Amino acid sequence: MGKSIESHLHEDRVFQPPKEFSRKARISSMAQYRRMYKESIAKPASFWGREAKELAWQKPWKKVLDWSAPYAKWFVGGKLNVTESCLDQHLDGPRRNKAAIIWEGEPGETRVLTYQQLHREVCRFANVLEANEVKSRDRVLIYMPMIPEAAIAMLACARIGAVHSVVFGGFSAESIVDRLEDSGATTVLTADGGYRRGKVVPLKANVDAALKSHKGVKRVVVYQRTGAKVTMKRGRDLWWHEELEKVSASHQARAFDSEHPLFILYTSGSTGKPKGILHSSGGYLLGAYTTCKYIFDMRDEDVYWCTADVGWVTGHTYIVYGPLANGVTQVMYEGAPNFPDFGRFWSIVEKYGVTIFYTAPTAIRAFIKAGDKFPASHDLSSLRLLGTVGEPINPEAWMWYHEKIGGGRCPIVDTWWQTETGAIMISPLPGCTPTKPGTATLPFFGVDAAILDENGKECKADEGGKLVIRKPWPSMLRTIYGDARRYKKVYWSDYVGRYTAGDGARRDRDGNFWIVGRLDDVLNVSGHRLGTAEVESALVAHKAVAEAAVVGRPHEIKGQGVVAFVTLREGVKTSGRIEEELRNHVGKVIGAIAKPDEIHLTPALPKTRSGKIMRRLLKELVATGKITGNITTLEDFGVITKLQKEMKK
Ligand code: WT7
């Protein structure tokens, strides 16, 4: 890759885990981490074999790993029903009557489902699916609001061996069609609607619109959440509650092969067509289970809350499979973080005594922008551990999270992983790893992560390159559904036998991994490679800036120029010189090379509904002055018009 990605940000602040936390943590010293890590790499079969015994198996495996690159089989010969680890196994002891899910709807109502009740609901709905002729390996599309029934639907599919494919409730009818076509699902599970920012999201109407152009669906089961009027098509659409009345509450869990497919989750790649990432059962569950156990250090007395939506992999692994396999109590919230105002999350933390809180940097930045008065007016003293995921966290946001939310006492686990990896891959262990704002630190057990240059040679300290994983891991994707060629090409063709993550990264002298960002978001300015995330981080570190996105634009002399889109904090007066001030600020933090050639002030950035900035659109905008590309995943369409106007100035 020519010159390696150079890293210009320096972060010297180091935070040791609080003694009190370490004392109780499962992994309480770096020596213990290193010993276990070493074993997990040198003897994966004995390491993972031991961990996997904590899950519920109906038939023991014969061989832990069968690896024929790029195809892995974990726990060969073993049979299990994933839902027995998540539910049935907790029913024999004190967890039976413990809250599994404490749910809060956006309008404010609360429901609590104990493990016993959740088990019962999953069994009932598994019977509904079977009564409607859903069979093992059939694909089922789930398009639901954030209500317990979303998790129940997923688990009911898993229980009967059907393959769920959850489509985020914020996606359009068009996306449903794409996913139906690719997966061949013939059953859809949805709701009459869900609440988001005080409005009802018309889920059923979107399904209806999708099914106008896609004909293969035989059954649509509709949960009544809002009471909104919907049209039910005779012979195709059924009411969830009516179906439940026809079935019993007992359901015998059949055993499936460890490699039985569990779910398909679509994620965008470099081309327009989303990739259907396929995960299987035993290995995936083990990844979900062990990362929750060691990275979130889950305890029976914890109240855990992951703010993701089940429509993303974070919701699959860290709302459904991981927490439930650990028998933890979790909070699930239906709505927006700013409804009725930016105090909502903190009021939930206070109300239920949340102890572990997992969210995204984009949310943290939104909270920073909204002002400190929101967290300050709630009692957040129950929190003991914080986590982030989704993008590199800028040190400014990390420090704010640490101080204003964690009260300076909670370790932060910055967790790097992907839809494809199934579970967290690089992260601090909260009881032992020294953290620095902005780094995901060290690989988790069994993860042989490395940074390679274009010749496949491992990079030196502080030298940037491509992040790869050199050994198979239990929760790895198995293929791209229906497209083995693309699977090989996208992930396994850069270096023989190594998984390429598509991220640029570097390791510092202490071995910490700093994720620079997707490689397609790395610029080349005058022969220097520069991570857009680093320029953004520098911008956001300025007191006037709430959020920033940086893209490259062709530049006659430099090769690529730096273009920044900046949202200022509320209440900041723009003097007309703010742009120049920001350029100089970036020059000061990183170096003159990173000074943006252009700065565009904008009230908002174009984002996907999961909060990722759509740089693709910004790139198009700076290149052509307008946006014509696919914007179906955009959260707020008004942003585009505003940006186009700004560019004409
Ligand atoms: C991409 C994966 C994994 C669940 C949410 C996103 C970026 C994710 C981090 C982190 C820096 C991160 C990477 C990765 N990413 N977590 N802690 N630090 N970057 O899943 O949509 O599959 O996206 O998100 O670029 O490749 P996804």
XYZ file of C-alpha atoms and ligand atoms in Angstrom:
676
model
C 0.000 0.000 0.000
C 2.873 2.370 -0.720
C 3.458 4.555 2.254
C 1.725 3.213 5.269
C -1.055 5.040 6.993
C 0.586 7.505 9.260
C -0.903 8.268 12.529
C -0.683 11.821 13.669
C -2.613 11.821 16.882
C -0.826 11.392 20.125
C -2.637 10.290 23.206
C -0.658 9.995 26.384
C -3.358 9.759 29.005
C -3.505 6.259 30.493
C -6.283 5.055 32.791
C -5.701 2.069 35.050
C -8.722 -0.015 36.034
C -10.005 1.027 39.461
C -8.697 -1.327 42.188
C -12.196 -1.993 43.443
C -13.236 -3.132 39.963
C -10.183 -5.338 39.438
C -10.577 -7.052 42.756
C -13.954 -8.482 41.759
C -13.343 -8.917 38.025
C -12.964 -12.289 36.342
C -9.679 -11.215 34.821
C -7.936 -9.048 37.347
C -4.353 -8.756 36.130
C -2.494 -8.384 32.867
C -0.511 -11.493 33.763
C -3.738 -13.484 33.901
C -4.893 -11.993 30.574
C -1.570 -12.815 28.913
C -1.529 -16.366 30.224
C -5.053 -17.061 28.985
C -4.482 -15.245 25.704
C -1.388 -17.300 25.050
C -3.221 -20.524 25.715
C -6.151 -19.460 23.526
C -3.793 -18.914 20.587
C -1.473 -21.869 21.134
C -4.141 -24.389 22.094
C -7.479 -23.149 20.794
C -9.078 -26.581 21.085
C -8.464 -26.901 24.803
C -9.227 -23.230 25.504
C -12.514 -23.092 23.587
C -13.455 -26.635 24.529
C -13.320 -25.635 28.181
C -15.360 -22.458 27.646
C -17.937 -24.243 25.495
C -18.709 -26.679 28.310
C -20.516 -23.794 30.029
C -23.144 -23.845 27.275
C -25.980 -26.371 27.035
C -25.218 -29.162 24.548
C -27.497 -32.062 23.735
C -24.649 -34.021 22.167
C -20.943 -33.402 22.794
C -18.660 -32.454 19.918
C -16.009 -34.754 18.503
C -13.622 -32.091 17.313
C -13.383 -28.442 18.387
C -12.209 -27.013 15.061
C -12.075 -28.133 11.491
C -10.319 -25.414 9.460
C -9.994 -25.511 5.748
C -9.420 -21.874 4.839
C -11.613 -19.901 4.440
C -14.164 -22.307 5.882
C -14.340 -23.123 9.575
C -16.418 -25.686 11.406
C -16.529 -25.356 15.173
C -17.557 -28.122 17.574
C -17.909 -30.705 14.830
C -20.376 -33.432 15.689
C -21.801 -31.410 18.579
C -25.521 -30.761 18.739
C -27.332 -28.040 20.597
C -30.369 -25.842 20.626
C -29.094 -22.288 21.073
C -32.193 -21.289 23.040
C -31.502 -23.888 25.731
C -28.352 -22.004 26.707
C -30.268 -18.722 26.663
C -33.392 -19.897 28.461
C -33.978 -23.506 29.536
C -30.728 -23.893 31.444
C -31.632 -20.973 33.720
C -34.917 -22.525 34.778
C -33.453 -25.044 37.205
C -32.071 -22.498 39.647
C -32.604 -19.052 41.142
C -32.554 -17.376 37.745
C -35.941 -18.911 37.008
C -37.797 -15.978 38.513
C -35.201 -13.337 37.766
C -35.948 -10.519 35.321
C -34.486 -11.343 31.920
C -35.830 -8.247 30.180
C -36.993 -5.022 31.785
C -38.559 -3.214 28.890
C -39.554 0.428 28.632
C -41.677 1.681 25.768
C -41.080 5.136 24.385
C -44.412 6.425 25.746
C -43.230 5.254 29.176
C -44.855 1.909 29.974
C -42.811 -0.902 31.532
C -42.931 -4.682 31.073
C -40.820 -7.213 32.910
C -40.257 -10.722 31.597
C -38.608 -13.209 33.920
C -36.527 -16.018 32.460
C -39.454 -18.343 33.037
C -41.856 -16.011 31.261
C -39.484 -15.351 28.378
C -38.990 -19.094 27.942
C -42.736 -19.574 27.882
C -43.243 -16.833 25.270
C -40.496 -18.246 23.065
C -42.005 -21.739 23.301
C -45.446 -20.413 22.419
C -44.178 -18.488 19.448
C -42.067 -21.440 18.277
C -45.318 -23.396 18.233
C -46.974 -20.618 16.207
C -44.190 -20.779 13.632
C -44.445 -24.553 13.398
C -48.217 -24.381 13.113
C -47.632 -22.087 10.147
C -45.315 -24.606 8.559
C -42.047 -22.816 9.128
C -39.366 -25.488 9.025
C -35.723 -25.897 9.932
C -33.476 -23.851 7.600
C -36.403 -21.754 6.280
C -35.579 -18.049 6.297
C -37.808 -15.727 8.327
C -37.654 -11.958 7.904
C -38.178 -9.994 11.122
C -39.146 -6.296 10.907
C -40.088 -5.242 14.402
C -39.899 -2.339 16.824
C -37.676 -2.607 19.911
C -40.117 -4.608 21.988
C -39.564 -7.948 23.761
C -41.370 -9.672 20.880
C -38.430 -8.825 18.604
C -36.184 -10.975 20.800
C -38.941 -13.565 21.204
C -39.287 -13.805 17.422
C -35.553 -14.332 16.953
C -35.354 -16.940 19.694
C -38.452 -18.758 18.430
C -36.811 -19.061 15.006
C -33.623 -20.344 16.597
C -35.598 -22.834 18.642
C -37.073 -24.511 15.565
C -33.902 -24.221 13.479
C -35.264 -21.525 11.167
C -32.841 -18.800 10.046
C -33.830 -15.300 11.081
C -32.945 -12.231 9.117
C -33.736 -9.080 11.042
C -34.235 -5.905 9.040
C -33.820 -2.717 11.050
C -37.206 -1.053 11.652
C -35.872 2.197 10.265
C -35.224 0.705 6.844
C -37.523 1.323 3.919
C -39.855 -0.963 1.996
C -37.217 -1.115 -0.730
C -34.682 -2.611 1.637
C -37.219 -5.222 2.706
C -37.662 -6.238 -0.926
C -33.903 -6.574 -1.469
C -33.543 -8.762 1.598
C -36.549 -10.911 0.785
C -35.193 -11.499 -2.675
C -31.725 -12.385 -1.518
C -32.719 -14.573 1.425
C -35.767 -16.220 -0.119
C -37.724 -15.747 3.109
C -41.387 -16.709 2.839
C -42.473 -15.662 6.338
C -42.403 -12.107 7.704
C -42.823 -11.165 11.369
C -43.755 -7.555 12.020
C -45.922 -5.219 14.105
C -48.638 -2.682 13.402
C -46.050 -0.060 14.311
C -43.531 1.084 16.870
C -42.861 4.361 18.646
C -39.969 6.592 17.639
C -39.685 10.239 18.676
C -43.352 10.380 19.549
C -44.504 9.107 16.173
C -45.686 5.690 15.052
C -43.357 4.019 12.548
C -45.677 2.297 10.039
C -43.969 -1.082 9.962
C -46.890 -3.085 8.619
C -47.593 -0.525 5.912
C -43.951 -0.768 4.823
C -44.233 -4.548 4.651
C -47.408 -4.168 2.570
C -45.590 -1.831 0.196
C -42.694 -4.289 -0.101
C -45.011 -7.191 -0.786
C -46.625 -5.330 -3.673
C -43.463 -5.823 -5.676
C -42.185 -9.033 -4.091
C -44.506 -11.990 -4.370
C -42.908 -14.963 -2.595
C -44.175 -14.328 0.963
C -46.810 -16.747 2.240
C -47.317 -15.531 5.822
C -47.114 -12.231 7.668
C -47.636 -12.413 11.436
C -48.455 -9.014 12.942
C -47.946 -8.033 16.581
C -50.292 -5.377 17.922
C -48.069 -2.749 19.510
C -49.699 0.612 18.856
C -53.279 -0.192 17.894
C -52.763 1.806 14.689
C -55.119 0.831 11.911
C -53.549 -1.601 9.449
C -54.880 -3.584 6.532
C -54.746 -7.344 6.872
C -54.656 -9.368 3.711
C -56.828 -12.429 3.993
C -54.999 -15.714 3.536
C -51.623 -14.072 4.099
C -51.724 -11.892 7.230
C -52.327 -13.179 10.754
C -52.558 -11.464 14.137
C -49.819 -12.526 16.536
C -52.156 -12.597 19.572
C -54.750 -14.700 17.777
C -52.137 -17.228 16.706
C -50.827 -17.481 20.278
C -54.259 -18.486 21.519
C -54.183 -21.597 19.339
C -50.975 -23.104 20.689
C -49.591 -24.650 23.856
C -46.827 -23.170 26.002
C -44.581 -26.188 25.936
C -42.088 -26.815 23.224
C -39.443 -29.524 23.151
C -36.157 -28.089 21.925
C -34.707 -30.200 19.132
C -30.947 -30.475 18.789
C -29.240 -28.995 15.721
C -25.702 -29.364 14.460
C -23.256 -26.865 15.869
C -22.820 -25.533 12.323
C -26.567 -25.187 11.702
C -27.222 -21.664 10.295
C -28.595 -19.308 12.964
C -29.100 -16.017 11.160
C -28.396 -13.872 8.142
C -27.759 -10.192 8.712
C -27.334 -7.785 5.830
C -24.607 -5.211 5.902
C -23.392 -2.773 3.279
C -20.181 -3.397 1.419
C -18.260 -1.401 -1.114
C -20.812 -2.158 -3.804
C -24.475 -1.183 -3.650
C -25.800 -4.680 -2.969
C -25.860 -5.528 0.742
C -24.068 -8.676 1.818
C -26.002 -11.327 3.719
C -23.596 -12.275 6.486
C -24.313 -15.838 7.595
C -23.646 -16.945 11.160
C -24.007 -20.434 12.592
C -24.908 -21.794 16.010
C -22.365 -23.241 18.461
C -19.375 -21.042 17.661
C -21.414 -17.853 17.423
C -23.134 -18.512 20.735
C -19.788 -19.186 22.366
C -18.382 -15.882 21.070
C -21.433 -14.011 22.348
C -21.292 -15.783 25.703
C -17.588 -15.448 26.460
C -17.264 -11.803 25.383
C -20.174 -10.854 27.679
C -18.615 -12.849 30.484
C -15.100 -11.410 30.230
C -15.490 -8.004 28.551
C -18.704 -6.889 30.241
C -17.852 -9.005 33.262
C -21.568 -9.802 33.608
C -22.797 -10.790 37.053
C -26.076 -12.056 38.402
C -26.588 -8.783 40.242
C -25.976 -6.584 37.182
C -28.507 -4.544 35.277
C -27.089 -4.388 31.805
C -28.212 -2.075 29.016
C -27.130 -2.078 25.397
C -28.785 0.810 23.560
C -28.483 -0.744 20.089
C -31.410 -1.911 17.997
C -31.902 -5.635 17.382
C -31.718 -4.741 13.685
C -27.913 -4.488 14.005
C -25.435 -7.164 14.917
C -24.870 -5.417 18.235
C -28.501 -6.133 19.074
C -28.156 -9.780 18.041
C -25.044 -10.499 20.069
C -25.360 -8.039 22.940
C -29.112 -7.876 23.496
C -30.286 -11.349 22.568
C -27.728 -14.157 22.560
C -24.874 -12.996 24.798
C -26.731 -11.487 27.763
C -29.337 -14.242 27.865
C -26.724 -17.012 27.720
C -25.162 -15.289 30.746
C -28.493 -15.146 32.598
C -28.156 -11.425 33.214
C -30.960 -8.900 33.754
C -31.133 -6.368 30.973
C -32.972 -3.201 30.098
C -34.499 -2.866 26.654
C -35.775 0.509 25.472
C -38.023 1.079 22.496
C -37.464 4.662 21.463
C -35.172 7.572 20.727
C -32.477 8.869 23.092
C -33.881 12.393 22.877
C -37.527 11.698 23.553
C -38.993 13.660 25.209
C -35.531 15.207 25.696
C -31.848 14.266 25.980
C -32.368 13.165 29.561
C -34.203 9.973 28.579
C -31.247 7.564 28.709
C -30.092 8.944 32.042
C -33.548 8.723 33.517
C -33.651 5.042 32.479
C -30.226 4.406 34.014
C -31.408 5.986 37.257
C -34.830 4.318 37.307
C -33.598 0.736 36.859
C -30.176 1.088 38.453
C -28.255 0.196 35.295
C -24.749 -1.042 36.116
C -23.318 -1.788 32.645
C -24.042 0.596 29.790
C -23.073 -0.008 26.140
C -23.613 2.640 23.454
C -22.090 4.278 20.363
C -19.735 7.262 20.016
C -22.234 9.031 17.774
C -24.750 8.974 20.631
C -22.145 10.282 23.034
C -21.382 13.201 20.737
C -25.080 13.990 20.468
C -25.248 14.087 24.257
C -22.235 16.354 24.442
C -23.916 18.705 22.021
C -27.169 18.693 23.985
C -25.394 19.852 27.120
C -24.186 18.534 30.460
C -27.336 19.508 32.286
C -29.074 16.304 31.160
C -26.759 13.729 32.770
C -26.069 16.120 35.633
C -29.691 16.049 36.735
C -29.788 12.262 37.177
C -28.254 9.871 39.660
C -25.893 7.703 37.604
C -24.054 6.221 40.569
C -25.278 2.677 39.833
C -23.039 2.488 36.748
C -19.861 0.442 37.099
C -18.815 -0.238 33.505
C -19.225 1.627 30.193
C -18.757 0.420 26.637
C -18.668 1.850 23.135
C -18.881 0.346 19.662
C -19.313 1.252 16.032
C -16.541 3.643 15.153
C -13.335 4.968 16.604
C -14.196 7.106 19.594
C -12.545 10.499 19.572
C -10.616 11.175 22.782
C -12.815 14.197 23.495
C -15.958 12.031 23.576
C -14.129 9.343 25.561
C -13.180 11.849 28.259
C -16.684 13.252 28.430
C -18.147 9.728 28.726
C -15.610 8.894 31.403
C -16.285 12.013 33.460
C -19.918 12.966 32.926
C -21.427 9.476 32.657
C -18.919 7.284 34.445
C -18.231 9.803 37.200
C -14.534 9.073 36.677
C -14.945 5.655 38.317
C -16.086 3.321 35.503
C -13.712 1.559 33.124
C -14.585 2.102 29.454
C -14.396 -0.820 27.054
C -13.947 0.465 23.494
C -14.949 -2.658 21.590
C -13.851 -3.207 18.002
C -15.713 -5.781 15.973
C -17.932 -6.145 12.901
C -21.110 -7.784 11.683
C -18.787 -10.361 10.161
C -16.870 -11.161 13.338
C -20.074 -11.909 15.263
C -18.607 -10.828 18.576
C -16.103 -8.379 20.043
C -12.553 -8.964 18.791
C -10.417 -6.177 20.232
C -11.270 -4.580 23.553
C -9.938 -3.848 26.987
C -10.801 -6.324 29.737
C -12.225 -3.964 32.330
C -10.427 -5.413 35.337
C -6.926 -5.357 33.946
C -6.297 -3.468 30.716
C -4.890 0.053 30.997
C -6.987 2.211 28.635
C -6.120 5.260 26.579
C -8.866 7.406 25.047
C -9.300 6.321 21.435
C -7.832 2.825 21.365
C -9.690 -0.488 21.505
C -6.449 -1.806 23.087
C -5.794 -5.563 22.883
C -7.220 -8.656 21.177
C -9.714 -10.842 22.973
C -8.959 -14.511 23.654
C -8.414 -16.547 20.515
C -8.164 -13.474 18.302
C -4.890 -13.445 16.406
C -5.074 -9.855 15.180
C -2.230 -8.236 13.288
C -1.494 -5.273 11.078
C 0.083 -6.062 7.756
C 1.680 -4.001 5.031
C 0.971 -4.597 1.365
C 3.517 -7.385 1.177
C 1.932 -9.228 4.053
C 4.677 -8.272 6.458
C 3.689 -7.282 9.965
C 3.964 -3.537 10.524
C 6.268 -2.054 13.127
C 4.955 -0.140 16.116
C 3.123 3.051 15.093
C 3.204 2.069 11.437
C -0.241 1.855 9.864
C -1.531 -1.007 7.729
C -4.397 -3.396 7.162
C -6.065 -5.046 10.102
C -6.242 -8.829 9.635
C -7.131 -11.851 11.716
C -4.757 -14.743 11.174
C -6.647 -17.605 12.776
C -10.266 -18.702 12.667
C -12.388 -17.715 15.688
C -15.619 -19.340 16.911
C -18.064 -16.538 16.039
C -16.672 -15.761 12.582
C -19.042 -15.448 9.644
C -19.346 -18.684 7.676
C -20.038 -17.163 4.265
C -21.993 -14.493 2.428
C -25.375 -16.085 1.955
C -25.637 -17.437 -1.578
C -22.367 -15.869 -2.686
C -19.310 -17.904 -1.709
C -17.254 -16.151 -4.388
C -17.868 -12.763 -2.898
C -17.078 -14.179 0.552
C -13.651 -15.312 -0.638
C -12.981 -12.168 -2.608
C -13.978 -9.601 -0.001
C -12.446 -11.178 3.095
C -9.826 -13.710 2.096
C -8.073 -12.525 -1.012
C -5.685 -9.841 0.264
C -3.438 -12.356 2.025
C -3.602 -16.154 1.846
C -5.485 -17.655 4.779
C -5.994 -14.326 6.546
C -9.221 -12.495 7.158
C -9.081 -8.839 6.048
C -11.343 -6.631 8.102
C -11.282 -3.665 5.725
C -10.063 -1.382 8.477
C -6.822 0.514 8.666
C -5.062 0.411 12.005
C -1.783 0.743 13.836
C -0.374 -0.639 17.064
C 1.385 1.604 19.500
C 4.508 0.634 21.425
C 2.392 -0.970 24.148
C 0.726 -3.192 21.573
C -2.596 -1.327 21.607
C -4.629 -1.369 18.411
C -5.742 2.041 17.145
C -8.410 1.633 14.507
C -8.065 4.433 11.997
C -11.261 3.616 10.134
C -12.374 1.874 6.991
C -9.648 1.797 4.440
C -11.858 3.452 1.925
C -12.030 6.429 4.281
C -8.303 6.892 4.341
C -6.995 9.806 2.308
C -3.730 10.281 0.563
C -2.611 13.882 0.865
C 0.699 14.761 -0.766
C 1.775 11.161 -0.452
C 0.771 11.022 3.188
C -1.911 8.706 4.262
C -4.280 10.366 6.662
C -7.215 8.801 8.471
C -10.365 10.860 8.084
C -11.233 9.773 11.621
C -8.141 11.486 12.898
C -8.971 14.814 11.260
C -12.496 14.473 12.581
C -11.238 13.744 16.033
C -9.081 16.829 15.902
C -12.000 18.964 14.772
C -14.285 17.590 17.444
C -11.643 18.377 20.031
C -12.254 22.072 19.288
C -14.647 23.596 21.782
C -16.983 24.980 19.114
C -17.440 21.673 17.273
C -20.119 19.097 17.962
C -19.497 16.737 15.084
C -17.410 16.542 11.944
C -17.068 14.401 8.838
C -14.080 14.480 6.555
C -13.780 13.222 3.000
C -11.216 13.497 0.276
C -11.560 15.348 -2.987
C -9.263 15.139 -5.968
C -6.630 17.827 -5.712
C -4.350 18.852 -8.534
C -1.194 19.133 -6.532
C -1.700 17.079 -3.394
C -3.486 14.127 -4.966
C -6.274 14.433 -2.459
C -7.497 17.426 -0.565
C -9.264 17.369 2.782
C -12.861 18.532 2.940
C -14.552 18.864 6.286
C -18.217 19.135 7.129
C -18.686 20.542 10.575
C -21.643 20.890 12.897
C -21.073 23.516 15.539
C -22.290 23.170 19.085
C -25.574 24.767 19.949
C -25.216 28.400 20.916
C -21.809 28.951 19.292
C -21.655 32.315 17.520
C -20.028 32.040 14.115
C -17.801 35.024 13.557
C -17.075 34.296 9.927
C -13.560 33.377 10.991
C -14.435 30.108 12.592
C -13.359 28.195 9.484
C -9.887 29.656 9.611
C -9.716 28.997 13.327
C -10.627 25.344 12.770
C -8.055 24.915 10.008
C -5.373 26.238 12.274
C -6.601 24.092 15.106
C -6.301 20.929 12.980
C -2.877 22.096 11.879
C -1.926 22.407 15.499
C -3.302 19.066 16.651
C -2.136 16.921 13.725
C 0.109 18.908 11.413
C -0.201 21.249 8.473
C -0.747 18.314 6.135
C -4.133 17.631 7.699
C -5.472 21.180 7.496
C -8.795 20.982 5.687
C -8.792 22.709 2.333
C -12.460 23.443 2.764
C -14.724 23.624 5.745
C -18.463 23.574 5.313
C -20.641 24.414 8.270
C -23.808 22.378 8.352
C -26.611 21.987 10.915
C -26.476 18.184 10.516
C -24.546 15.412 8.777
C -26.089 12.737 6.573
C -26.283 9.554 8.618
C -27.606 6.061 8.340
C -30.245 5.155 10.841
C -27.612 3.386 12.870
C -25.798 6.678 13.210
C -22.956 6.114 10.777
C -21.980 9.169 8.785
C -22.563 8.481 5.086
C -19.229 9.674 3.739
C -20.077 8.185 0.374
C -22.701 10.918 -0.040
C -20.327 13.618 1.105
C -17.683 12.391 -1.324
C -20.168 12.578 -4.151
C -21.254 16.004 -3.022
C -17.739 17.421 -2.987
C -16.919 15.802 -6.313
C -20.038 16.810 -8.232
C -21.852 19.413 -6.138
C -24.894 17.193 -5.824
C -26.079 13.889 -4.488
C -27.661 11.403 -6.846
C -26.466 8.125 -5.297
C -28.528 5.686 -3.296
C -29.869 7.408 -0.180
C -32.386 4.779 0.936
C -30.525 4.194 4.205
C -30.363 7.894 5.092
C -31.928 8.945 8.376
C -33.024 12.479 7.529
C -33.503 13.426 3.899
C -33.646 17.165 4.637
C -29.933 17.138 5.353
C -29.160 16.625 1.662
C -30.950 19.763 0.507
C -29.205 21.851 3.140
C -25.803 20.475 2.204
C -26.348 21.084 -1.501
C -27.226 24.705 -0.751
C -24.153 25.096 1.421
C -21.939 23.796 -1.397
C -23.336 26.370 -3.827
C -22.243 29.243 -1.560
C -17.060 -1.438 11.370
C -18.031 -2.562 11.504
C -19.710 -4.149 15.489
C -21.005 -3.602 15.710
C -21.294 -2.259 15.139
C -20.750 -1.981 13.784
C -16.120 0.125 12.806
C -16.755 -0.855 15.034
C -15.295 0.042 16.342
C -14.437 0.519 17.379
C -13.226 1.682 15.752
C -15.032 0.465 15.027
C -15.032 -0.530 12.010
C -15.645 -1.852 11.601
N -15.973 -0.109 14.239
N -16.364 -0.767 16.294
N -14.617 0.182 18.653
N -13.418 1.331 17.022
N -14.005 1.276 14.734
O -20.805 -3.098 12.953
O -21.720 -2.141 10.836
O -20.410 -4.291 10.847
O -19.299 -2.062 11.222
O -17.336 -0.448 12.360
O -14.750 0.249 10.893
O -15.067 -2.404 10.454
P -20.613 -2.947 11.403
